[in-house]
PDB file of C-alpha atoms and ligand atoms in Angstrom:
ATOM      1  CA  MET A   1     -91.670 230.775 115.653  1.00 71.00           C
ATOM      2  CA  SER A   2     -90.901 227.437 116.181  1.00 74.00           C
ATOM      3  CA  SER A   3     -92.839 224.178 116.891  1.00 82.00           C
ATOM      4  CA  ARG A   4     -92.666 221.653 119.058  1.00 85.00           C
ATOM      5  CA  HIS A   5     -91.054 219.726 116.744  1.00 89.00           C
ATOM      6  CA  PHE A   6     -90.223 222.398 113.877  1.00 92.00           C
ATOM      7  CA  SER A   7     -86.949 224.298 116.170  1.00 94.00           C
ATOM      8  CA  GLU A   8     -85.247 226.923 115.601  1.00 94.00           C
ATOM      9  CA  SER A   9     -82.560 225.855 114.157  1.00 95.00           C
ATOM     10  CA  LEU A  10     -84.307 223.397 111.735  1.00 96.00           C
ATOM     11  CA  ILE A  11     -85.832 226.855 110.591  1.00 96.00           C
ATOM     12  CA  GLN A  12     -82.418 228.333 110.290  1.00 95.00           C
ATOM     13  CA  ALA A  13     -81.390 225.140 108.392  1.00 95.00           C
ATOM     14  CA  SER A  14     -84.037 225.708 106.242  1.00 95.00           C
ATOM     15  CA  LEU A  15     -83.966 229.324 105.549  1.00 94.00           C
ATOM     16  CA  GLU A  16     -79.940 228.743 104.469  1.00 92.00           C
ATOM     17  CA  TRP A  17     -81.100 226.117 102.102  1.00 93.00           C
ATOM     18  CA  LEU A  18     -83.691 228.233 100.111  1.00 92.00           C
ATOM     19  CA  GLN A  19     -81.385 231.063 100.122  1.00 87.00           C
ATOM     20  CA  SER A  20     -79.732 228.951  97.793  1.00 79.00           C
ATOM     21  CA  ASP A  21     -83.027 228.902  94.745  1.00 73.00           C
ATOM     22  CA  LEU A  22     -85.738 231.143  95.275  1.00 66.00           C
ATOM     23  CA  GLN A  23     -87.102 232.086  91.878  1.00 63.00           C
ATOM     24  CA  ASP A  24     -88.021 235.917  91.040  1.00 68.00           C
ATOM     25  CA  ALA A  25     -88.559 239.124  93.444  1.00 67.00           C
ATOM     26  CA  ALA A  26     -92.159 238.922  94.462  1.00 68.00           C
ATOM     27  CA  HIS A  27     -91.239 234.958  95.548  1.00 77.00           C
ATOM     28  CA  ASP A  28     -88.150 235.893  97.864  1.00 87.00           C
ATOM     29  CA  ILE A  29     -87.292 234.598 101.400  1.00 92.00           C
ATOM     30  CA  ASP A  30     -90.067 237.479 102.665  1.00 93.00           C
ATOM     31  CA  HIS A  31     -92.748 236.003 101.307  1.00 94.00           C
ATOM     32  CA  ILE A  32     -91.756 232.899 102.777  1.00 95.00           C
ATOM     33  CA  GLN A  33     -91.066 234.924 105.978  1.00 96.00           C
ATOM     34  CA  ARG A  34     -94.878 236.953 105.369  1.00 97.00           C
ATOM     35  CA  VAL A  35     -96.219 233.155 104.759  1.00 98.00           C
ATOM     36  CA  VAL A  36     -95.707 231.796 107.491  1.00 98.00           C
ATOM     37  CA  ALA A  37     -96.444 234.556 109.437  1.00 98.00           C
ATOM     38  CA  ALA A  38    -100.074 234.507 108.104  1.00 98.00           C
ATOM     39  CA  ALA A  39    -100.249 230.606 108.583  1.00 98.00           C
ATOM     40  CA  ILE A  40     -99.427 230.928 112.132  1.00 97.00           C
ATOM     41  CA  LYS A  41    -102.201 233.540 113.122  1.00 97.00           C
ATOM     42  CA  LEU A  42    -104.719 232.012 111.088  1.00 98.00           C
ATOM     43  CA  GLY A  43    -103.563 228.162 112.095  1.00 97.00           C
ATOM     44  CA  LYS A  44    -103.571 229.232 115.181  1.00 96.00           C
ATOM     45  CA  ALA A  45    -107.457 231.252 114.843  1.00 96.00           C
ATOM     46  CA  GLU A  46    -108.525 227.315 113.520  1.00 97.00           C
ATOM     47  CA  GLY A  47    -106.581 225.259 115.947  1.00 97.00           C
ATOM     48  CA  ALA A  48    -104.575 224.010 113.030  1.00 97.00           C
ATOM     49  CA  ASN A  49    -101.476 221.460 113.732  1.00 97.00           C
ATOM     50  CA  LEU A  50     -98.757 223.643 113.744  1.00 97.00           C
ATOM     51  CA  ASP A  51     -96.050 220.366 113.869  1.00 97.00           C
ATOM     52  CA  VAL A  52     -97.406 220.064 110.152  1.00 98.00           C
ATOM     53  CA  LEU A  53     -98.428 223.704 109.486  1.00 98.00           C
ATOM     54  CA  ILE A  54     -94.797 225.169 110.088  1.00 98.00           C
ATOM     55  CA  PRO A  55     -92.221 223.448 107.637  1.00 98.00           C
ATOM     56  CA  ALA A  56     -95.391 223.112 105.208  1.00 98.00           C
ATOM     57  CA  ALA A  57     -95.239 226.933 105.326  1.00 98.00           C
ATOM     58  CA  TYR A  58     -91.274 227.186 105.286  1.00 97.00           C
ATOM     59  CA  LEU A  59     -90.545 225.078 102.420  1.00 97.00           C
ATOM     60  CA  HIS A  60     -93.936 225.351 100.529  1.00 96.00           C
ATOM     61  CA  ASP A  61     -92.105 227.141  97.964  1.00 94.00           C
ATOM     62  CA  CYS A  62     -88.699 225.097  98.097  1.00 93.00           C
ATOM     63  CA  VAL A  63     -89.004 224.430  94.118  1.00 91.00           C
ATOM     64  CA  SER A  64     -88.849 227.519  91.896  1.00 85.00           C
ATOM     65  CA  VAL A  65     -90.425 226.489  88.714  1.00 84.00           C
ATOM     66  CA  ASP A  66     -90.270 229.382  86.127  1.00 78.00           C
ATOM     67  CA  LYS A  67     -93.901 230.497  85.055  1.00 73.00           C
ATOM     68  CA  ARG A  68     -93.332 229.809  81.388  1.00 76.00           C
ATOM     69  CA  ASP A  69     -91.532 226.553  82.143  1.00 83.00           C
ATOM     70  CA  PRO A  70     -93.484 223.388  80.864  1.00 84.00           C
ATOM     71  CA  ARG A  71     -93.436 221.680  84.201  1.00 86.00           C
ATOM     72  CA  ARG A  72     -95.194 224.539  85.860  1.00 84.00           C
ATOM     73  CA  SER A  73     -98.302 222.838  86.871  1.00 86.00           C
ATOM     74  CA  GLN A  74     -96.308 220.576  88.636  1.00 91.00           C
ATOM     75  CA  ALA A  75     -94.825 222.995  91.012  1.00 91.00           C
ATOM     76  CA  SER A  76     -96.190 222.433  94.096  1.00 95.00           C
ATOM     77  CA  ILE A  77     -95.348 218.996  93.818  1.00 96.00           C
ATOM     78  CA  LEU A  78     -92.152 219.102  93.202  1.00 94.00           C
ATOM     79  CA  SER A  79     -91.835 221.540  96.102  1.00 95.00           C
ATOM     80  CA  ALA A  80     -93.482 218.984  98.288  1.00 97.00           C
ATOM     81  CA  ASP A  81     -91.336 215.771  97.166  1.00 97.00           C
ATOM     82  CA  ALA A  82     -88.244 217.970  97.930  1.00 96.00           C
ATOM     83  CA  ALA A  83     -89.335 218.707 101.325  1.00 97.00           C
ATOM     84  CA  ILE A  84     -90.250 215.590 102.462  1.00 98.00           C
ATOM     85  CA  LYS A  85     -86.683 214.542 101.367  1.00 98.00           C
ATOM     86  CA  TRP A  86     -85.219 217.049 102.674  1.00 97.00           C
ATOM     87  CA  LEU A  87     -87.063 216.969 106.294  1.00 98.00           C
ATOM     88  CA  GLN A  88     -86.211 213.076 106.511  1.00 98.00           C
ATOM     89  CA  GLN A  89     -82.898 213.940 106.045  1.00 97.00           C
ATOM     90  CA  HIS A  90     -83.324 216.443 109.138  1.00 97.00           C
ATOM     91  CA  ASP A  91     -84.836 213.030 111.077  1.00 96.00           C
ATOM     92  CA  TYR A  92     -88.769 215.409 111.123  1.00 97.00           C
ATOM     93  CA  PRO A  93     -91.190 212.734 112.713  1.00 97.00           C
ATOM     94  CA  CYS A  94     -92.188 210.706 109.512  1.00 96.00           C
ATOM     95  CA  GLU A  95     -95.933 210.654 110.611  1.00 97.00           C
ATOM     96  CA  LEU A  96     -96.144 213.666 110.115  1.00 98.00           C
ATOM     97  CA  LEU A  97     -94.666 213.819 106.279  1.00 98.00           C
ATOM     98  CA  PRO A  98     -97.582 212.770 104.643  1.00 98.00           C
ATOM     99  CA  GLU A  99    -100.120 215.420 106.056  1.00 98.00           C
ATOM    100  CA  ILE A 100     -97.031 218.335 104.847  1.00 98.00           C
ATOM    101  CA  HIS A 101     -96.445 216.782 101.400  1.00 98.00           C
ATOM    102  CA  HIS A 102    -100.089 217.063 101.448  1.00 98.00           C
ATOM    103  CA  ALA A 103    -100.417 220.713 102.647  1.00 98.00           C
ATOM    104  CA  ILE A 104     -97.430 221.396 100.041  1.00 98.00           C
ATOM    105  CA  ALA A 105     -99.030 219.543  97.248  1.00 97.00           C
ATOM    106  CA  SER A 106    -101.922 221.396  97.385  1.00 97.00           C
ATOM    107  CA  HIS A 107    -101.533 225.258  97.721  1.00 97.00           C
ATOM    108  CA  SER A 108    -101.103 226.388  94.159  1.00 93.00           C
ATOM    109  CA  TRP A 109    -103.421 227.055  91.970  1.00 82.00           C
ATOM    110  CA  SER A 110    -101.827 224.790  88.989  1.00 84.00           C
ATOM    111  CA  ALA A 111    -101.593 221.586  90.789  1.00 86.00           C
ATOM    112  CA  LYS A 112    -105.467 221.682  90.969  1.00 90.00           C
ATOM    113  CA  ILE A 113    -105.138 219.017  94.307  1.00 94.00           C
ATOM    114  CA  GLU A 114    -108.237 219.712  96.988  1.00 96.00           C
ATOM    115  CA  THR A 115    -107.676 220.476 100.372  1.00 97.00           C
ATOM    116  CA  LYS A 116    -108.172 217.812 102.539  1.00 97.00           C
ATOM    117  CA  THR A 117    -106.752 218.835 105.719  1.00 98.00           C
ATOM    118  CA  LEU A 118    -107.600 221.793 107.705  1.00 98.00           C
ATOM    119  CA  GLU A 119    -103.867 222.863 107.466  1.00 98.00           C
ATOM    120  CA  ALA A 120    -103.546 222.439 103.839  1.00 98.00           C
ATOM    121  CA  GLN A 121    -106.294 225.171 103.714  1.00 98.00           C
ATOM    122  CA  VAL A 122    -104.753 227.285 106.229  1.00 98.00           C
ATOM    123  CA  LEU A 123    -101.475 227.168 104.068  1.00 98.00           C
ATOM    124  CA  GLN A 124    -103.411 228.344 100.580  1.00 98.00           C
ATOM    125  CA  ASP A 125    -104.985 230.504 102.048  1.00 98.00           C
ATOM    126  CA  ALA A 126    -102.038 232.130 104.054  1.00 98.00           C
ATOM    127  CA  ASP A 127    -100.258 231.805 100.708  1.00 97.00           C
ATOM    128  CA  ARG A 128    -103.059 233.996  98.991  1.00 97.00           C
ATOM    129  CA  LEU A 129    -103.025 236.396 101.405  1.00 98.00           C
ATOM    130  CA  ASP A 130    -100.216 237.677 100.007  1.00 97.00           C
ATOM    131  CA  ALA A 131    -101.456 238.164  96.500  1.00 97.00           C
ATOM    132  CA  LEU A 132    -104.358 240.452  98.400  1.00 98.00           C
ATOM    133  CA  GLY A 133    -103.618 243.769 100.289  1.00 98.00           C
ATOM    134  CA  ALA A 134    -100.630 246.502  99.970  1.00 98.00           C
ATOM    135  CA  ILE A 135     -98.258 243.639  99.739  1.00 97.00           C
ATOM    136  CA  GLY A 136    -100.289 242.265  97.126  1.00 97.00           C
ATOM    137  CA  THR A 137    -100.418 244.986  94.989  1.00 98.00           C
ATOM    138  CA  ALA A 138     -96.768 245.614  95.396  1.00 96.00           C
ATOM    139  CA  ARG A 139     -95.925 242.474  94.297  1.00 94.00           C
ATOM    140  CA  CYS A 140     -98.286 242.358  91.563  1.00 95.00           C
ATOM    141  CA  LEU A 141     -96.728 245.933  90.369  1.00 95.00           C
ATOM    142  CA  MET A 142     -93.449 244.403  90.809  1.00 93.00           C
ATOM    143  CA  LEU A 143     -94.157 240.950  88.393  1.00 91.00           C
ATOM    144  CA  GLY A 144     -95.873 243.145  86.169  1.00 93.00           C
ATOM    145  CA  GLY A 145     -92.430 245.375  85.746  1.00 92.00           C
ATOM    146  CA  GLN A 146     -90.209 242.489  85.352  1.00 89.00           C
ATOM    147  CA  TRP A 147     -92.280 240.892  82.298  1.00 89.00           C
ATOM    148  CA  ASN A 148     -92.426 244.492  80.699  1.00 94.00           C
ATOM    149  CA  ASN A 149     -96.044 245.106  81.177  1.00 95.00           C
ATOM    150  CA  THR A 150     -97.851 248.516  81.043  1.00 96.00           C
ATOM    151  CA  LEU A 151     -99.496 249.360  84.237  1.00 96.00           C
ATOM    152  CA  TYR A 152    -103.262 249.893  83.080  1.00 96.00           C
ATOM    153  CA  HIS A 153    -105.219 250.480  79.756  1.00 95.00           C
ATOM    154  CA  ARG A 154    -104.733 254.158  78.697  1.00 93.00           C
ATOM    155  CA  ASP A 155    -108.383 255.272  77.443  1.00 93.00           C
ATOM    156  CA  ASP A 156    -110.105 252.318  79.757  1.00 94.00           C
ATOM    157  CA  LEU A 157    -109.061 251.783  82.735  1.00 94.00           C
ATOM    158  CA  LEU A 158    -111.650 250.171  84.594  1.00 94.00           C
ATOM    159  CA  ALA A 159    -112.481 247.743  81.031  1.00 95.00           C
ATOM    160  CA  GLN A 160    -115.695 249.000  80.721  1.00 94.00           C
ATOM    161  CA  HIS A 161    -115.777 248.927  76.992  1.00 96.00           C
ATOM    162  CA  ARG A 162    -112.554 246.130  76.301  1.00 96.00           C
ATOM    163  CA  ASP A 163    -111.708 242.646  76.939  1.00 97.00           C
ATOM    164  CA  LEU A 164    -109.582 242.487  80.429  1.00 97.00           C
ATOM    165  CA  ASP A 165    -105.618 241.499  79.733  1.00 96.00           C
ATOM    166  CA  ASP A 166    -103.346 240.648  82.298  1.00 95.00           C
ATOM    167  CA  LYS A 167    -100.666 239.469  80.154  1.00 94.00           C
ATOM    168  CA  THR A 168    -100.641 243.491  78.759  1.00 96.00           C
ATOM    169  CA  TYR A 169    -101.654 246.205  81.489  1.00 97.00           C
ATOM    170  CA  CYS A 170    -100.634 244.934  85.367  1.00 96.00           C
ATOM    171  CA  LEU A 171    -104.307 246.278  87.004  1.00 97.00           C
ATOM    172  CA  ASP A 172    -106.236 244.328  84.586  1.00 97.00           C
ATOM    173  CA  HIS A 173    -104.576 241.120  86.979  1.00 97.00           C
ATOM    174  CA  PHE A 174    -106.948 242.618  90.086  1.00 97.00           C
ATOM    175  CA  PHE A 175    -110.307 241.977  88.227  1.00 97.00           C
ATOM    176  CA  VAL A 176    -109.265 239.025  86.178  1.00 97.00           C
ATOM    177  CA  LYS A 177    -107.691 237.176  89.606  1.00 95.00           C
ATOM    178  CA  LEU A 178    -107.370 238.385  92.653  1.00 97.00           C
ATOM    179  CA  GLN A 179    -110.856 240.411  92.769  1.00 97.00           C
ATOM    180  CA  HIS A 180    -111.824 236.142  92.968  1.00 97.00           C
ATOM    181  CA  LEU A 181    -109.489 235.206  96.038  1.00 97.00           C
ATOM    182  CA  PRO A 182    -111.149 236.513  98.953  1.00 97.00           C
ATOM    183  CA  GLY A 183    -114.045 234.602  97.979  1.00 97.00           C
ATOM    184  CA  GLN A 184    -112.065 231.759  97.081  1.00 96.00           C
ATOM    185  CA  LEU A 185    -110.687 231.199 100.575  1.00 98.00           C
ATOM    186  CA  LYS A 186    -111.102 228.423 102.863  1.00 97.00           C
ATOM    187  CA  THR A 187    -111.031 229.832 106.384  1.00 98.00           C
ATOM    188  CA  ASP A 188    -112.956 231.955 108.236  1.00 97.00           C
ATOM    189  CA  ALA A 189    -109.825 233.763 109.404  1.00 96.00           C
ATOM    190  CA  GLY A 190    -108.630 233.253 105.823  1.00 97.00           C
ATOM    191  CA  ARG A 191    -111.622 234.971 104.473  1.00 98.00           C
ATOM    192  CA  GLN A 192    -111.619 237.777 107.024  1.00 97.00           C
ATOM    193  CA  GLU A 193    -108.551 239.059 106.528  1.00 97.00           C
ATOM    194  CA  GLY A 194    -108.679 238.507 102.503  1.00 98.00           C
ATOM    195  CA  GLU A 195    -111.954 241.048 102.413  1.00 98.00           C
ATOM    196  CA  ARG A 196    -110.693 243.337 104.444  1.00 98.00           C
ATOM    197  CA  ARG A 197    -107.334 243.602 102.023  1.00 98.00           C
ATOM    198  CA  TRP A 198    -109.692 243.447  99.367  1.00 98.00           C
ATOM    199  CA  ARG A 199    -111.234 246.739 100.198  1.00 98.00           C
ATOM    200  CA  TRP A 200    -107.757 248.339 100.617  1.00 98.00           C
ATOM    201  CA  MET A 201    -106.953 247.653  97.191  1.00 98.00           C
ATOM    202  CA  GLN A 202    -110.147 248.707  96.155  1.00 97.00           C
ATOM    203  CA  ASP A 203    -109.276 252.102  97.526  1.00 98.00           C
ATOM    204  CA  PHE A 204    -105.784 252.046  95.768  1.00 98.00           C
ATOM    205  CA  ILE A 205    -108.383 251.433  91.982  1.00 97.00           C
ATOM    206  CA  SER A 206    -110.816 254.705  93.024  1.00 96.00           C
ATOM    207  CA  GLN A 207    -107.729 256.485  94.045  1.00 96.00           C
ATOM    208  CA  LEU A 208    -105.118 255.589  91.163  1.00 96.00           C
ATOM    209  CA  GLN A 209    -108.331 256.460  88.851  1.00 95.00           C
ATOM    210  CA  SER A 210    -109.008 259.401  90.002  1.00 94.00           C
ATOM    211  CA  GLU A 211    -105.348 260.704  89.592  1.00 95.00           C
ATOM    212  CA  VAL A 212    -104.567 259.336  86.606  1.00 93.00           C
ATOM    213  CA  SER A 213    -107.894 261.159  85.084  1.00 84.00           C
ATOM    214  CA  GLU A 214    -107.227 264.556  86.163  1.00 65.00           C
TER     215      GLU A 214
HETATM  216 FE1  FE2 B 301     -95.849 228.706  95.469  1.00 83.16          FE
HETATM  217 FE1  FE2 B 302     -96.613 231.270  97.866  1.00 83.16          FE
END
């Protein structure tokens, strides 16, 4: 869906530009499309400015930095800078650019930038929702596979008698990071959806546990 200023042709042009530099299977064009869709849904519920939110959502991961790269914590700022440059080249209204920059720069964990606008909060929530639910579970396991992680700890799946280690076990990432996400979402609409998705993940964990301990 386009906005008043971010037209259908800008969407197509941005997708073509993004195709050339996306980092991994969990951060592909489908991730972008899901984040855009969630951002629009939450943005409408919260009354956000879609002329800021939609371009920010399309371009939020436009610069990819590998997880092991020391510049990783700068990725969202690099993305924000590159997105603004691209929007300027496409004559996007310049009064909207500072808010788009802020929304992109503050969306990630590692940048540690406080979200100061509704649009920044909505984009961050939309991006984090993609780490929850069925899609979040699939992405987590897919990335774990890419890094040669093991699915779970054979003798202590829920880590009741050991320290969590999500660099070794995919399932531990649910407890290290993902279970805390719903409570960290910033908009009411985002939190509601986050809690719904986390409940599904709890069912997934119970089901997994029942199957592997048979
Ligand atoms: Fe990102
Ligand atoms: Fe993202």
